[in-house]
CSV table of C-alpha atoms and ligand atoms in Angstrom, one decimal:
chain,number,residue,atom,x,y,z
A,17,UNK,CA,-125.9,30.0,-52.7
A,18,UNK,CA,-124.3,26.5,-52.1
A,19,UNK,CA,-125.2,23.6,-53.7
A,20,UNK,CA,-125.5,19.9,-53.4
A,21,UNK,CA,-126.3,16.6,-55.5
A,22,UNK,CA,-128.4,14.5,-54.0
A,23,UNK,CA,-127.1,10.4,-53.8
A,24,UNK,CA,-128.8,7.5,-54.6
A,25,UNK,CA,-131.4,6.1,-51.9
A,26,UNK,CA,-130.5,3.7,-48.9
A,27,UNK,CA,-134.0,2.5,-48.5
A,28,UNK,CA,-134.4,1.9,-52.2
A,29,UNK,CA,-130.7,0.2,-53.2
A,30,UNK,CA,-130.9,-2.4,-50.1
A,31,UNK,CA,-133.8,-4.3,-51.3
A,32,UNK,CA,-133.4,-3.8,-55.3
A,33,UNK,CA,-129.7,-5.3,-54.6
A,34,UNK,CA,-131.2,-8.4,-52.7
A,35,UNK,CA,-134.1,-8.7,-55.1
A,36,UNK,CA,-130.8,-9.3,-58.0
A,37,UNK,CA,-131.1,-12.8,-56.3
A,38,UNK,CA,-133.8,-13.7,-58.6
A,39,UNK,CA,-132.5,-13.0,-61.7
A,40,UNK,CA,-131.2,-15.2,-64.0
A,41,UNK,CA,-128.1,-13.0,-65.0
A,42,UNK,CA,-126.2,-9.8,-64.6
A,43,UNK,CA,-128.3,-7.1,-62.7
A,44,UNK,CA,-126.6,-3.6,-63.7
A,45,UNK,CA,-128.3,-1.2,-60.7
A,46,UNK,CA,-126.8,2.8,-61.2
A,47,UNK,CA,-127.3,5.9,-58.9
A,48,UNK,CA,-125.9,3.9,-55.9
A,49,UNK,CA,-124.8,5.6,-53.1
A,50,UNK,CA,-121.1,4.7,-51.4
A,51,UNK,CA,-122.7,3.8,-47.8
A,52,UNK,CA,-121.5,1.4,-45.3
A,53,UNK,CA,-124.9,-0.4,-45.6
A,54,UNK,CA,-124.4,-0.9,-49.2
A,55,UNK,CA,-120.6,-2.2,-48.8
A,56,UNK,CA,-122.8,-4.6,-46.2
A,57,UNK,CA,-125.2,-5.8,-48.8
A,58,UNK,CA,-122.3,-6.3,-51.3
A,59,UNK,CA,-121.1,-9.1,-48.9
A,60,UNK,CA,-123.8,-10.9,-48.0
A,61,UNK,CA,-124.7,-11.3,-51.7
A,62,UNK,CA,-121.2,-12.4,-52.5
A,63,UNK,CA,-121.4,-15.0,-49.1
A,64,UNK,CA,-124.8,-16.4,-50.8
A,65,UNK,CA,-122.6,-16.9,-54.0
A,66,UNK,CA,-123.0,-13.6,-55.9
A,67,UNK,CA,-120.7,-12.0,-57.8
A,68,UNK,CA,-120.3,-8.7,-57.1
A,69,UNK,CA,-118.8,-5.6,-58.3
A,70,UNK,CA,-118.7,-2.2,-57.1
A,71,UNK,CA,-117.5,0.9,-58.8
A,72,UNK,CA,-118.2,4.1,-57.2
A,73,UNK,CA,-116.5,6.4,-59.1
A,74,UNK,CA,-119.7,5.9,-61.6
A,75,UNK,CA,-122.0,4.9,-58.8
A,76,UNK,CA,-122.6,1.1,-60.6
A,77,UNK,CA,-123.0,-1.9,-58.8
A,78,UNK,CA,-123.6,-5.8,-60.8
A,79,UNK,CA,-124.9,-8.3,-58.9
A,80,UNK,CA,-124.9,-11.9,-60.9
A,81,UNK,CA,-126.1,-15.2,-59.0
A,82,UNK,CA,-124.9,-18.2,-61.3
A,83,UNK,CA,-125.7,-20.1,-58.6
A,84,UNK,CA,-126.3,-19.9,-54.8
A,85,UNK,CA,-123.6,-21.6,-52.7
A,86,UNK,CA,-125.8,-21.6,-49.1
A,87,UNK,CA,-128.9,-20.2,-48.3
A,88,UNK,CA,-127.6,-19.4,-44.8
A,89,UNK,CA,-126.7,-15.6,-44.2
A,90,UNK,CA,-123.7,-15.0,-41.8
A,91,UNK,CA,-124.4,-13.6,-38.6
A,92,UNK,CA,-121.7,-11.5,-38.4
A,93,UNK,CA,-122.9,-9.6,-42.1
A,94,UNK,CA,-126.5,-9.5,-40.4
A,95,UNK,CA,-125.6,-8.1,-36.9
A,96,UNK,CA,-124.1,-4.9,-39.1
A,97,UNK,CA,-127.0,-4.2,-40.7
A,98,UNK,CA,-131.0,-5.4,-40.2
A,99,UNK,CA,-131.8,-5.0,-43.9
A,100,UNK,CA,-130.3,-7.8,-44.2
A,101,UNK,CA,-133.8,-10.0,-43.5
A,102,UNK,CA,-134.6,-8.7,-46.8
A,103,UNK,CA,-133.0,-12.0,-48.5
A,104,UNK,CA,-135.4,-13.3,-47.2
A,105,UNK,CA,-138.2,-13.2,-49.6
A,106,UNK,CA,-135.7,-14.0,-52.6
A,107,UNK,CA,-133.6,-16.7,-51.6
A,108,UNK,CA,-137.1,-18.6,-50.3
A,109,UNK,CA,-138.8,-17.8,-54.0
A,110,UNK,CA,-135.3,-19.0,-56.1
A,111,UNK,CA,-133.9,-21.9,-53.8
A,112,UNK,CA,-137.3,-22.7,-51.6
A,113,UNK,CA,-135.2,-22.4,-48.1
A,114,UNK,CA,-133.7,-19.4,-46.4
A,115,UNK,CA,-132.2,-19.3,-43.4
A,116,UNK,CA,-131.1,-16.3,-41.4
A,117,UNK,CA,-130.4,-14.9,-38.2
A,118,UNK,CA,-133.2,-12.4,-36.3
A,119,UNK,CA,-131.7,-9.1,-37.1
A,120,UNK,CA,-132.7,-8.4,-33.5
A,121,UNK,CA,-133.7,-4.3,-32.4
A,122,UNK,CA,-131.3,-1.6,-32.5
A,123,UNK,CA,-131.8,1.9,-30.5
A,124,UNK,CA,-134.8,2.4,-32.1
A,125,UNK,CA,-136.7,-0.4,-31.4
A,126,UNK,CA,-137.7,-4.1,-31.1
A,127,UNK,CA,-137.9,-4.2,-35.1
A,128,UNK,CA,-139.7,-7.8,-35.1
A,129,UNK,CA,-140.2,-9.3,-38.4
A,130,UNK,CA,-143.3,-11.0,-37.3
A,131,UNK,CA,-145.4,-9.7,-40.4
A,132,UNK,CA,-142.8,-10.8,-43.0
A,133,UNK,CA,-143.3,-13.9,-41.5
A,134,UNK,CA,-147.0,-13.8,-41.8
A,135,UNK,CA,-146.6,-13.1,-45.4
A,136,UNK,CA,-144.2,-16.4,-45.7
A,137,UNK,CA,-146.4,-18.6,-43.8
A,138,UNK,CA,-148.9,-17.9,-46.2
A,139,UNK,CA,-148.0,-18.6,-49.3
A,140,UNK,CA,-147.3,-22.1,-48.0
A,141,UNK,CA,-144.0,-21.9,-46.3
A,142,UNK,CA,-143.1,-23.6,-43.2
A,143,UNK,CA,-141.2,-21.2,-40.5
A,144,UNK,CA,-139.0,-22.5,-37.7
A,145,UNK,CA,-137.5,-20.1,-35.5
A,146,UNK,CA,-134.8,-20.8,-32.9
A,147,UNK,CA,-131.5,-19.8,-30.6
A,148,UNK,CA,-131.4,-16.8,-32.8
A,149,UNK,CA,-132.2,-17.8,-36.0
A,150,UNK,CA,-135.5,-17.7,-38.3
A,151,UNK,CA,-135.9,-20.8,-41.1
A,152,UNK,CA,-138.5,-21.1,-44.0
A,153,UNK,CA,-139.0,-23.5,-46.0
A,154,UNK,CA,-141.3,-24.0,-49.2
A,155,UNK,CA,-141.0,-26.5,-52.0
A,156,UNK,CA,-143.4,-23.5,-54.1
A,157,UNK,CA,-144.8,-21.0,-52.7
A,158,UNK,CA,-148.4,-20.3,-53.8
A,159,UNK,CA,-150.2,-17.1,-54.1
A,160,UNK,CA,-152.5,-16.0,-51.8
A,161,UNK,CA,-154.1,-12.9,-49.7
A,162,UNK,CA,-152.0,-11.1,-47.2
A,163,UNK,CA,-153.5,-8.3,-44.9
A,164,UNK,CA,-150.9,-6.7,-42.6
A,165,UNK,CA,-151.9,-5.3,-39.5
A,166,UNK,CA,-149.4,-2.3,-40.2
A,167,UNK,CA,-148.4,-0.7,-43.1
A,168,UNK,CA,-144.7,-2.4,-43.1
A,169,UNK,CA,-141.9,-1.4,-45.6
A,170,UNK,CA,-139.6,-4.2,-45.1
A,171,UNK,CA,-142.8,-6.8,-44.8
A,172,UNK,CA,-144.1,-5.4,-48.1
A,173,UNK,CA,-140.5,-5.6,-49.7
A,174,UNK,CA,-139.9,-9.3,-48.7
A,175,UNK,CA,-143.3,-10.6,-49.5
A,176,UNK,CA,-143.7,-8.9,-52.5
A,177,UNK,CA,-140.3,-10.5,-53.5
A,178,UNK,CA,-141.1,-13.5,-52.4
A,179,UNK,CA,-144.4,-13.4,-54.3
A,180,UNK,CA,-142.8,-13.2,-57.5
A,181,UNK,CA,-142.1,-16.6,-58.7
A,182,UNK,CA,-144.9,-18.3,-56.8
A,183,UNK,CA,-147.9,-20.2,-57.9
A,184,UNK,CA,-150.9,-18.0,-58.8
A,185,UNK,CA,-151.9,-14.4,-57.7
A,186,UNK,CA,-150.9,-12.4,-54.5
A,187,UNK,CA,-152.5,-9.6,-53.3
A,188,UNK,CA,-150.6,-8.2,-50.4
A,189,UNK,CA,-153.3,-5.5,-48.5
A,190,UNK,CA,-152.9,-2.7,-46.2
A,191,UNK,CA,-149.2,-2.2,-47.5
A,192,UNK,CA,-146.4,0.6,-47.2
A,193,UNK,CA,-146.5,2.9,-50.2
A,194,UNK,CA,-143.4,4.8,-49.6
A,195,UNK,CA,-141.6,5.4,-53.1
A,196,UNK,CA,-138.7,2.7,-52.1
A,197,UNK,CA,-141.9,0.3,-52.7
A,198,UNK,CA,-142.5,1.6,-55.9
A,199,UNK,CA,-138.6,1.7,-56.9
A,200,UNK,CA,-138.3,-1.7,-56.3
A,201,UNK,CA,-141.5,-3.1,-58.1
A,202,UNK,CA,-140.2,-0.9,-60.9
A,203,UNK,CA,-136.8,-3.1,-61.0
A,204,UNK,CA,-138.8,-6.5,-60.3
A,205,UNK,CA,-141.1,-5.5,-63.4
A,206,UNK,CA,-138.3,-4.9,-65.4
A,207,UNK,CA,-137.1,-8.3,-64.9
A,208,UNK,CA,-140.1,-9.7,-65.8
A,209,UNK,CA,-142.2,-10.0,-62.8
A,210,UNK,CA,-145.9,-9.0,-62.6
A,211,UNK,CA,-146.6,-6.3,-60.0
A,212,UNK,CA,-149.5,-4.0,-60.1
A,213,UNK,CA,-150.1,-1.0,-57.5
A,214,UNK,CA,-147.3,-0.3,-56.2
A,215,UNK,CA,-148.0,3.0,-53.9
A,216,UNK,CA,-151.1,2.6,-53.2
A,217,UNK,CA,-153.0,0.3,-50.4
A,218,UNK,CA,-152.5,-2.8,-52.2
A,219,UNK,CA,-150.3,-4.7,-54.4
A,220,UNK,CA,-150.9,-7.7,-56.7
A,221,UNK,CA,-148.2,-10.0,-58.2
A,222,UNK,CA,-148.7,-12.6,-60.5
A,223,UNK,CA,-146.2,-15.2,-60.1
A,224,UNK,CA,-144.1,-16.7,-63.1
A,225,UNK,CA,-141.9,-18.9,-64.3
A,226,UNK,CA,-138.5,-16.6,-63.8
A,227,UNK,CA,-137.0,-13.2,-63.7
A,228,UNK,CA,-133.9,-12.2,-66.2
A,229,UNK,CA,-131.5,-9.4,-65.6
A,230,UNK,CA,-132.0,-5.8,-65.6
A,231,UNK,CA,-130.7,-2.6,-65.4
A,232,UNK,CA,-132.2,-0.1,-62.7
A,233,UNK,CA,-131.1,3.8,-61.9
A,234,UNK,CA,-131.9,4.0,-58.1
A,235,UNK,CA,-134.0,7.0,-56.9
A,236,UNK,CA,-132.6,9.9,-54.9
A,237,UNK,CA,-132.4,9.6,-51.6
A,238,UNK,CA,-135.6,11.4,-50.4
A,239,UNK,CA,-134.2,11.6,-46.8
A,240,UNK,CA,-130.9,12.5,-47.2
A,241,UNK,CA,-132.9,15.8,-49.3
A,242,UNK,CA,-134.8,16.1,-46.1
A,243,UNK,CA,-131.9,16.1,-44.4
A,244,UNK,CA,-130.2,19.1,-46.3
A,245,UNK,CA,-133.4,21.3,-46.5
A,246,UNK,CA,-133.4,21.1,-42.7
A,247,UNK,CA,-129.9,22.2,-42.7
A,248,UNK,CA,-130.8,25.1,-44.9
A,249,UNK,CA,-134.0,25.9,-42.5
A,250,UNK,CA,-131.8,25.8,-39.5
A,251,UNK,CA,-128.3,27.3,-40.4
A,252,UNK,CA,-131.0,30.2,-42.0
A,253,UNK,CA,-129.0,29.3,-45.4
A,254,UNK,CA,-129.8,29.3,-49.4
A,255,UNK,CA,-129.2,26.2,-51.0
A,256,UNK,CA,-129.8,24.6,-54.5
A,257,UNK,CA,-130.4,20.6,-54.2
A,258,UNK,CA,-129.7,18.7,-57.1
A,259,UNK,CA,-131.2,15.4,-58.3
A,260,UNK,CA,-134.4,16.1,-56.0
A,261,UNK,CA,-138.3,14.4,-56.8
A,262,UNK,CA,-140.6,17.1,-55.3
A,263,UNK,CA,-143.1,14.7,-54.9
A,264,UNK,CA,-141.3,12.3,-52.4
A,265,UNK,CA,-140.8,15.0,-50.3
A,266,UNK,CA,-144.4,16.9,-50.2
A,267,UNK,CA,-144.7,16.3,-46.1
A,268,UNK,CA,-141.9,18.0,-45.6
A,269,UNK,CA,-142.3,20.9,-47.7
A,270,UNK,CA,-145.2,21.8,-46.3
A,271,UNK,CA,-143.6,21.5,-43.4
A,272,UNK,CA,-140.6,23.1,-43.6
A,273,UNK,CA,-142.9,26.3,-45.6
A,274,UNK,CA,-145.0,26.1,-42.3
A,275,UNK,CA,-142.0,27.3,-40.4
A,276,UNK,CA,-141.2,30.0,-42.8
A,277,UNK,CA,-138.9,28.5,-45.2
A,278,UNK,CA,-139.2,29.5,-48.3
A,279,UNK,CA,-139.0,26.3,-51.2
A,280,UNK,CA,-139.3,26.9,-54.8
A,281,UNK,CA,-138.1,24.8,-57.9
A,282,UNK,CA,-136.0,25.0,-60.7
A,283,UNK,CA,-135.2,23.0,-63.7
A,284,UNK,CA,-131.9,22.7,-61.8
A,285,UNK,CA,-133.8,21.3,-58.7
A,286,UNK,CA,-135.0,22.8,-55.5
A,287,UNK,CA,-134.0,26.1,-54.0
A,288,UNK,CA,-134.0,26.1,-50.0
A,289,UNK,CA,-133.7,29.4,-48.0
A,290,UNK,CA,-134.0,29.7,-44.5
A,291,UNK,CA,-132.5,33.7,-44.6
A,292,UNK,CA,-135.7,35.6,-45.8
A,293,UNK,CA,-138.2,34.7,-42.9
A,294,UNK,CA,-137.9,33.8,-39.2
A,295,UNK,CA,-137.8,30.3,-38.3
A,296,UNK,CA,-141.4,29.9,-36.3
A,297,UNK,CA,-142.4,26.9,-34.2
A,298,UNK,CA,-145.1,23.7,-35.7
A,299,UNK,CA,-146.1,20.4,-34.7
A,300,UNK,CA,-144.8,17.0,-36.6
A,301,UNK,CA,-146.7,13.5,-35.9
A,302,UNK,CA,-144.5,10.8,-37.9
A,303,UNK,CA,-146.9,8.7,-40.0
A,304,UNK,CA,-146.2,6.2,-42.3
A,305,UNK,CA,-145.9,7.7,-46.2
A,306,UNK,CA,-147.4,9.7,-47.0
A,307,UNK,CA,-147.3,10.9,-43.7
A,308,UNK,CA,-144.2,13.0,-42.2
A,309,UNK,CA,-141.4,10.1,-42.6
A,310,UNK,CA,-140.2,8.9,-39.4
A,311,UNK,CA,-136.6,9.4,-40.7
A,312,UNK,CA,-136.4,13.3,-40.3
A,313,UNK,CA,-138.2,13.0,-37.0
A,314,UNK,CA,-134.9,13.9,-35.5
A,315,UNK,CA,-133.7,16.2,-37.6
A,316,UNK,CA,-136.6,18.5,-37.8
A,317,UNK,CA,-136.6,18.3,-34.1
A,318,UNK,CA,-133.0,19.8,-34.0
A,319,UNK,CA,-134.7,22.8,-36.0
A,320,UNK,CA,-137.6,23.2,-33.9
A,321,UNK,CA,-134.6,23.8,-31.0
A,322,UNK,CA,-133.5,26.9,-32.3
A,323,UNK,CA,-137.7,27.8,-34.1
A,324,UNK,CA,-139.9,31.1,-32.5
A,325,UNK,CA,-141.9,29.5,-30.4
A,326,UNK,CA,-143.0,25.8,-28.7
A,327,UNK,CA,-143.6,22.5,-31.0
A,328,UNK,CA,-144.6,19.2,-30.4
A,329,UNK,CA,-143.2,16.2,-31.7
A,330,UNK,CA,-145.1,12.7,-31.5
A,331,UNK,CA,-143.2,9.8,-33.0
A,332,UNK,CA,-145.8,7.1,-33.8
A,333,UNK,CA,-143.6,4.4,-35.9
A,334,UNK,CA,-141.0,3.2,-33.5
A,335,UNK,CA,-141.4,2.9,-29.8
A,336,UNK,CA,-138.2,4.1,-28.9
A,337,UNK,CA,-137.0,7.4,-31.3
A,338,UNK,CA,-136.1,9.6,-29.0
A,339,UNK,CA,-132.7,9.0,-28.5
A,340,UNK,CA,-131.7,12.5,-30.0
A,341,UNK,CA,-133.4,14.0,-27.5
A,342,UNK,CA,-131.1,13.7,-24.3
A,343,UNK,CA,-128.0,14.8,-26.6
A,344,UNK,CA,-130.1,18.0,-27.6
A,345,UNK,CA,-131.0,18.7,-23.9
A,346,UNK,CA,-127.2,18.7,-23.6
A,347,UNK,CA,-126.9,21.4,-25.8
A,348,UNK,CA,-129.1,23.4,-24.0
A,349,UNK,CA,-132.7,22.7,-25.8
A,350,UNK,CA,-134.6,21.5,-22.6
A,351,UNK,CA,-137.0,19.4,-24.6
A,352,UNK,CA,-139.3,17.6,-22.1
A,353,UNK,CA,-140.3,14.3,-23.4
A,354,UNK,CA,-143.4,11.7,-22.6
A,355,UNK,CA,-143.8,8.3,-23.8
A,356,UNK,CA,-144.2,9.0,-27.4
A,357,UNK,CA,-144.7,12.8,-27.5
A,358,UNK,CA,-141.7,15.3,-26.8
A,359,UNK,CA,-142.6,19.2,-26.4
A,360,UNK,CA,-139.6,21.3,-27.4
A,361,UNK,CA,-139.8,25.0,-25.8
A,362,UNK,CA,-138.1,26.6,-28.7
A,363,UNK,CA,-136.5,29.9,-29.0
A,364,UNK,CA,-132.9,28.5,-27.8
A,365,UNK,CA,-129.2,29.1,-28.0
A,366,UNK,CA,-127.6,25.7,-28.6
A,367,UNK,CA,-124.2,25.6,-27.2
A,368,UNK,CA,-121.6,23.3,-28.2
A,369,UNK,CA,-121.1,19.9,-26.5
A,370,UNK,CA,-119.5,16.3,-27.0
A,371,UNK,CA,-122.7,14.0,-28.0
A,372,UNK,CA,-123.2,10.7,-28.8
A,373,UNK,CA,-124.7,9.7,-32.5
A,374,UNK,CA,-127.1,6.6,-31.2
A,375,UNK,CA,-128.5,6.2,-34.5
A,376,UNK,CA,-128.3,7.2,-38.1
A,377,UNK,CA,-130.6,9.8,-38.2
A,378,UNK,CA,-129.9,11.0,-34.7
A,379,UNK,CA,-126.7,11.6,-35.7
A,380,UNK,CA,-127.6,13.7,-38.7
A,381,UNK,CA,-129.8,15.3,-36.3
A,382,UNK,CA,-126.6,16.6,-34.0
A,383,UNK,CA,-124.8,17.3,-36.8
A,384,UNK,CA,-127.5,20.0,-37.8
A,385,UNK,CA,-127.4,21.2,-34.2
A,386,UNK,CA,-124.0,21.2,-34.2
A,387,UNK,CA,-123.6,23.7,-37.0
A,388,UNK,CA,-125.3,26.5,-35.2
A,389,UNK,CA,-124.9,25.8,-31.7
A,390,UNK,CA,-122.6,28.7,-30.0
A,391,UNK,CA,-118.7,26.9,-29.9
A,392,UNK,CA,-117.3,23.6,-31.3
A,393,UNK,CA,-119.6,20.3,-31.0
A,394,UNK,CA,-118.0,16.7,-31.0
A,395,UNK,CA,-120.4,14.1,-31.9
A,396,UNK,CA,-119.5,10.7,-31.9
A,397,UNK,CA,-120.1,6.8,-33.3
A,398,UNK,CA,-120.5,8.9,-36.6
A,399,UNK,CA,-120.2,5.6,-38.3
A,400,UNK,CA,-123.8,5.4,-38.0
A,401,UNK,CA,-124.1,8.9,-39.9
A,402,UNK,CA,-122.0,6.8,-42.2
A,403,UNK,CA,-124.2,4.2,-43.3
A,404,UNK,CA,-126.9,6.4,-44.4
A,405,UNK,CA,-125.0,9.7,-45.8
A,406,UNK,CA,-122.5,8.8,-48.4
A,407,UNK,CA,-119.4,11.6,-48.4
A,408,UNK,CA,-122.0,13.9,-45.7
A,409,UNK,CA,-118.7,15.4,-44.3
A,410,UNK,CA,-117.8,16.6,-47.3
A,411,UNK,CA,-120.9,17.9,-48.6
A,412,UNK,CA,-121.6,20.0,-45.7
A,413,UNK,CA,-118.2,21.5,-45.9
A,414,UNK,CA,-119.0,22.4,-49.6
A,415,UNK,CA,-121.7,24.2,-48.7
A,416,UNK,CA,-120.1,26.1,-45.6
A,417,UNK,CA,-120.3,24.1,-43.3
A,418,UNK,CA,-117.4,24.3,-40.2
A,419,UNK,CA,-117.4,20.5,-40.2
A,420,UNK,CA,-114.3,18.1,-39.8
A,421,UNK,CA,-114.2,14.6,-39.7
A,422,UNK,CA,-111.6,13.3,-36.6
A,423,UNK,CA,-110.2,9.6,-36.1
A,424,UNK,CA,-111.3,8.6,-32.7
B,1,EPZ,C1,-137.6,0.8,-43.1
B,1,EPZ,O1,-137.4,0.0,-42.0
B,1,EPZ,C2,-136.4,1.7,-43.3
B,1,EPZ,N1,-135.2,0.9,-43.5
B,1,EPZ,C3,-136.3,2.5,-42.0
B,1,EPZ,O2,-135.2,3.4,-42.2
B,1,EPZ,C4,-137.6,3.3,-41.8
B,1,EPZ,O3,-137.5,4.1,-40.6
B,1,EPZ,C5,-138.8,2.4,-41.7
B,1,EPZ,O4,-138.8,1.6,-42.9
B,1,EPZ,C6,-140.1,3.1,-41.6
B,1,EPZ,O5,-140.2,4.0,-42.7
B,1,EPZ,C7,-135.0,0.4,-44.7
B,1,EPZ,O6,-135.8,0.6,-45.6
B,1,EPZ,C8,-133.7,-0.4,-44.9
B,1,EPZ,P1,-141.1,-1.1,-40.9
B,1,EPZ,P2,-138.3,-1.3,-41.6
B,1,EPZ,O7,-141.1,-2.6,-41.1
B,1,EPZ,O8,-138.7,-2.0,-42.9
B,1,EPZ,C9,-143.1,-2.5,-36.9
B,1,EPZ,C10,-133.3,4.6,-41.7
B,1,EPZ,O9,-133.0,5.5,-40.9
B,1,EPZ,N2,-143.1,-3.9,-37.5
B,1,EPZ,O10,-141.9,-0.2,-41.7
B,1,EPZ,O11,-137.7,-2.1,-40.6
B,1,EPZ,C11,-141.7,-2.0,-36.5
B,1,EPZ,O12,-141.4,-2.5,-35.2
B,1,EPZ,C12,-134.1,3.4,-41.4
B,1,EPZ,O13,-132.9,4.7,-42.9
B,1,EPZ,C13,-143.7,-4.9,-36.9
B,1,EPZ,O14,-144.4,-4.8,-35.9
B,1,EPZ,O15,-139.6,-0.5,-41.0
B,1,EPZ,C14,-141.9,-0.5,-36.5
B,1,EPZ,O16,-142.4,-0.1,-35.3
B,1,EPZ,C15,-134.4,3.4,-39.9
B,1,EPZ,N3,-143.6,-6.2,-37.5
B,1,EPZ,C16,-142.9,-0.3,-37.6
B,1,EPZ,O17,-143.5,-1.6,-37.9
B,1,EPZ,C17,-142.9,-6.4,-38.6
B,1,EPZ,O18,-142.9,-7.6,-39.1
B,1,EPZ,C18,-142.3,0.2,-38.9
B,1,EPZ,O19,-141.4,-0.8,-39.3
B,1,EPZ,C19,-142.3,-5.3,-39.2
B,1,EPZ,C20,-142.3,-4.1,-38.7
């Protein structure tokens, strides 16, 4: 049986690390993972005047802002990543202006921001967008009620950061309750800010005066999991996940147990084996949480490839997640896609090919295909892989995995 430790989460570090903007003092934040998104975030903090420092040996990163030096963030630190809007909602609390350039959409989508913006305008800010660039301004903001029209995570993030040190009582309705939400309100809370139901449909803040430092252990990374009980599932393996909270990945459990997996836990974590029964065919619909989470769309899809029988695979969150799917049909899985729905026959060989990774988690998805198509697979712009899977080369090979990373 192999086994693996599961890293710190993305989704979760990103916004705790720019939420360190409000505190007066040293923010000590543990569990992070070593990710080129994280490296990103380290930058931009330390271009707003942060001091950072990053050990990764013990998986610390401090963040203190004795002062913040422009409220501008640098394009070229934004282009690299689109979490970046999530300074968003703390540099307009602390400073009362922000400024930063529209993330714009990646492969995945248009990825507006048009509901963190709602959320700005009203507690009393004043918004100015422009050749590329999105402005608010607020001498305070005041607390007020926010409904969004969808249940967004980076929308929540930001106006529940920005809600913080406002005037009065925000209740933010209609919200994302994935557990990143409920990570970071634990690390606000900590520093002294006033946040009540996190997880659940609707959050309330009350604002106060200011937020001192803390220290905050990151959850694990509940995609990253999904990722490797996947690769159990598909390469018909028996694995032992470390550092794993069951109930962050409950969609996909029953999932993965519809197929015929067979996952049971263990003081030491969670025990995946895809070796005892055949790998049979299901449907997935992506939902926000706790729906099945858009970020394993891909790589269940890579197992339904290779599953007994035909799926169907409706991706309702982005517009435009199907990237995967023409890299796949080049490995021989002949999944026919419509608009938002793909139906993948199932039953097939893979055979090895040179793909393209066109996002992070379409990448993780070739990778899986990779390791049990028939000959050698070559998938490229792994840097996106990168940004989300700290040391995934390695981890794979430690588990058996024929895997070897080549400069291009
Ligand atoms: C977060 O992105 C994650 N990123 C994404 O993970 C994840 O796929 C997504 O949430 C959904 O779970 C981080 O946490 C850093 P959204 P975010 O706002 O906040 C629309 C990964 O692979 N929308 O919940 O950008 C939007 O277009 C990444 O790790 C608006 O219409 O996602 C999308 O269709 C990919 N207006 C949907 O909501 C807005 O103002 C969900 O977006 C904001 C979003």
């Amino acid at each position: 049986m192999g086994e693996v430790e599961i890293s710190g989460s993305k989704n979760a570090v990103l916004p705790i690390m720019a939420a360190a903007l409000l505190a007066e003092g040293k923010c000590e934040i543990m569990d992070v993972p070593e990710l080129r998104d994280v490296a990103v975030m380290c930058d931009l903090l330390r271009s707003l005047g942060s001091t950072v420092s990053e050990d990764y040996e013990k998986s610390v990163v401090t963040i203190e802002t004795k002062q913040i030096s422009t409220n501008e963030a640098p394009y070229d630190l934004v282009k690299k990543m689109r979490a970046s809007i999530l300074i968003m909602g703390p540099l307009l609390a602390k400073t009362g202006y922000a400024k930063v350039p529209l993330p714009g959409g990646c492969t995945i989508g248009a990825r507006p921001i048009d509901l963190h913006i709602k959320g700005f305008r009203t507690m009393g800010a004043e918004i100015i967008e422009g050749n590329g660039y999105v402005e608010a301004k607020a001498e305070k903001l005041v607390g007020c009620n926010v409904y969004l029209d969808s249940p967004s995570v980076g929308a929540t993030e930001n106006i529940m950061m920005a809600a913080v040190l406002a005037e009065g009582t925000t209740v933010i309705e209609n919200v994302a309750k994935e557990p990143e939400i409920v990570d970071l309100a634990n690390f606000l809370n900590k520093m002294g800010a006033r946040i009540k139901g996190a997880g659940t449909d609707s959050i309330k803040i009350e604002g106060v005066e200011a937020l001192s430092s803390a220290k905050h252990a990151v959850i694990p990374d509940r995609i990253e999991t999904g990722t490797f009980m996947v690769a159990a599932a598909i390469t018909k393996g028996n694995i032992l996940i470390r550092n794993v909270v069951p109930d962050h990945v409950k969609s996909l459990t029953a999932k993965l147990k519809e197929c015929g997996v067979v996952i049971a836990f263990s003081d030491d974590g969670m025990i995946v084996r895809g070796d005892i029964n055949p790998i049979t065919a299901t449907d997935i619909k992506t939902l926000p949480h706790p729906g099945f989470p858009t970020d394993m769309q891909s790589q269940f899809m890579a197992l339904l490839t290779v599953a007994e029988g035909q799926s169907t695979v409706i991706e309702t969150v982005f517009e435009n997640r199907f990237m995967h799917v023409k890299e796949l049909n080049r490995m021989g899985a002949n999944i026919k896609e419509e608009g938002n729905r793909a139906t993948v026959p199932g039953g097939r060989t893979l055979h090895g090919a040179q793909v393209v990774a066109t996002d992070l988690r379409a990448g993780a998805a070739l990778v899986l295909a990779g390791m049990v198509a028939d000959g050698t697979t070559e998938v490229s712009r792994i840097f996106h892989v990168e940004r989300g899977y700290s040391h995934f080369v390695e981890k794979f090979r430690n588990l058996g995995a024929a895997i070897l990373r080549i400069e291009d």
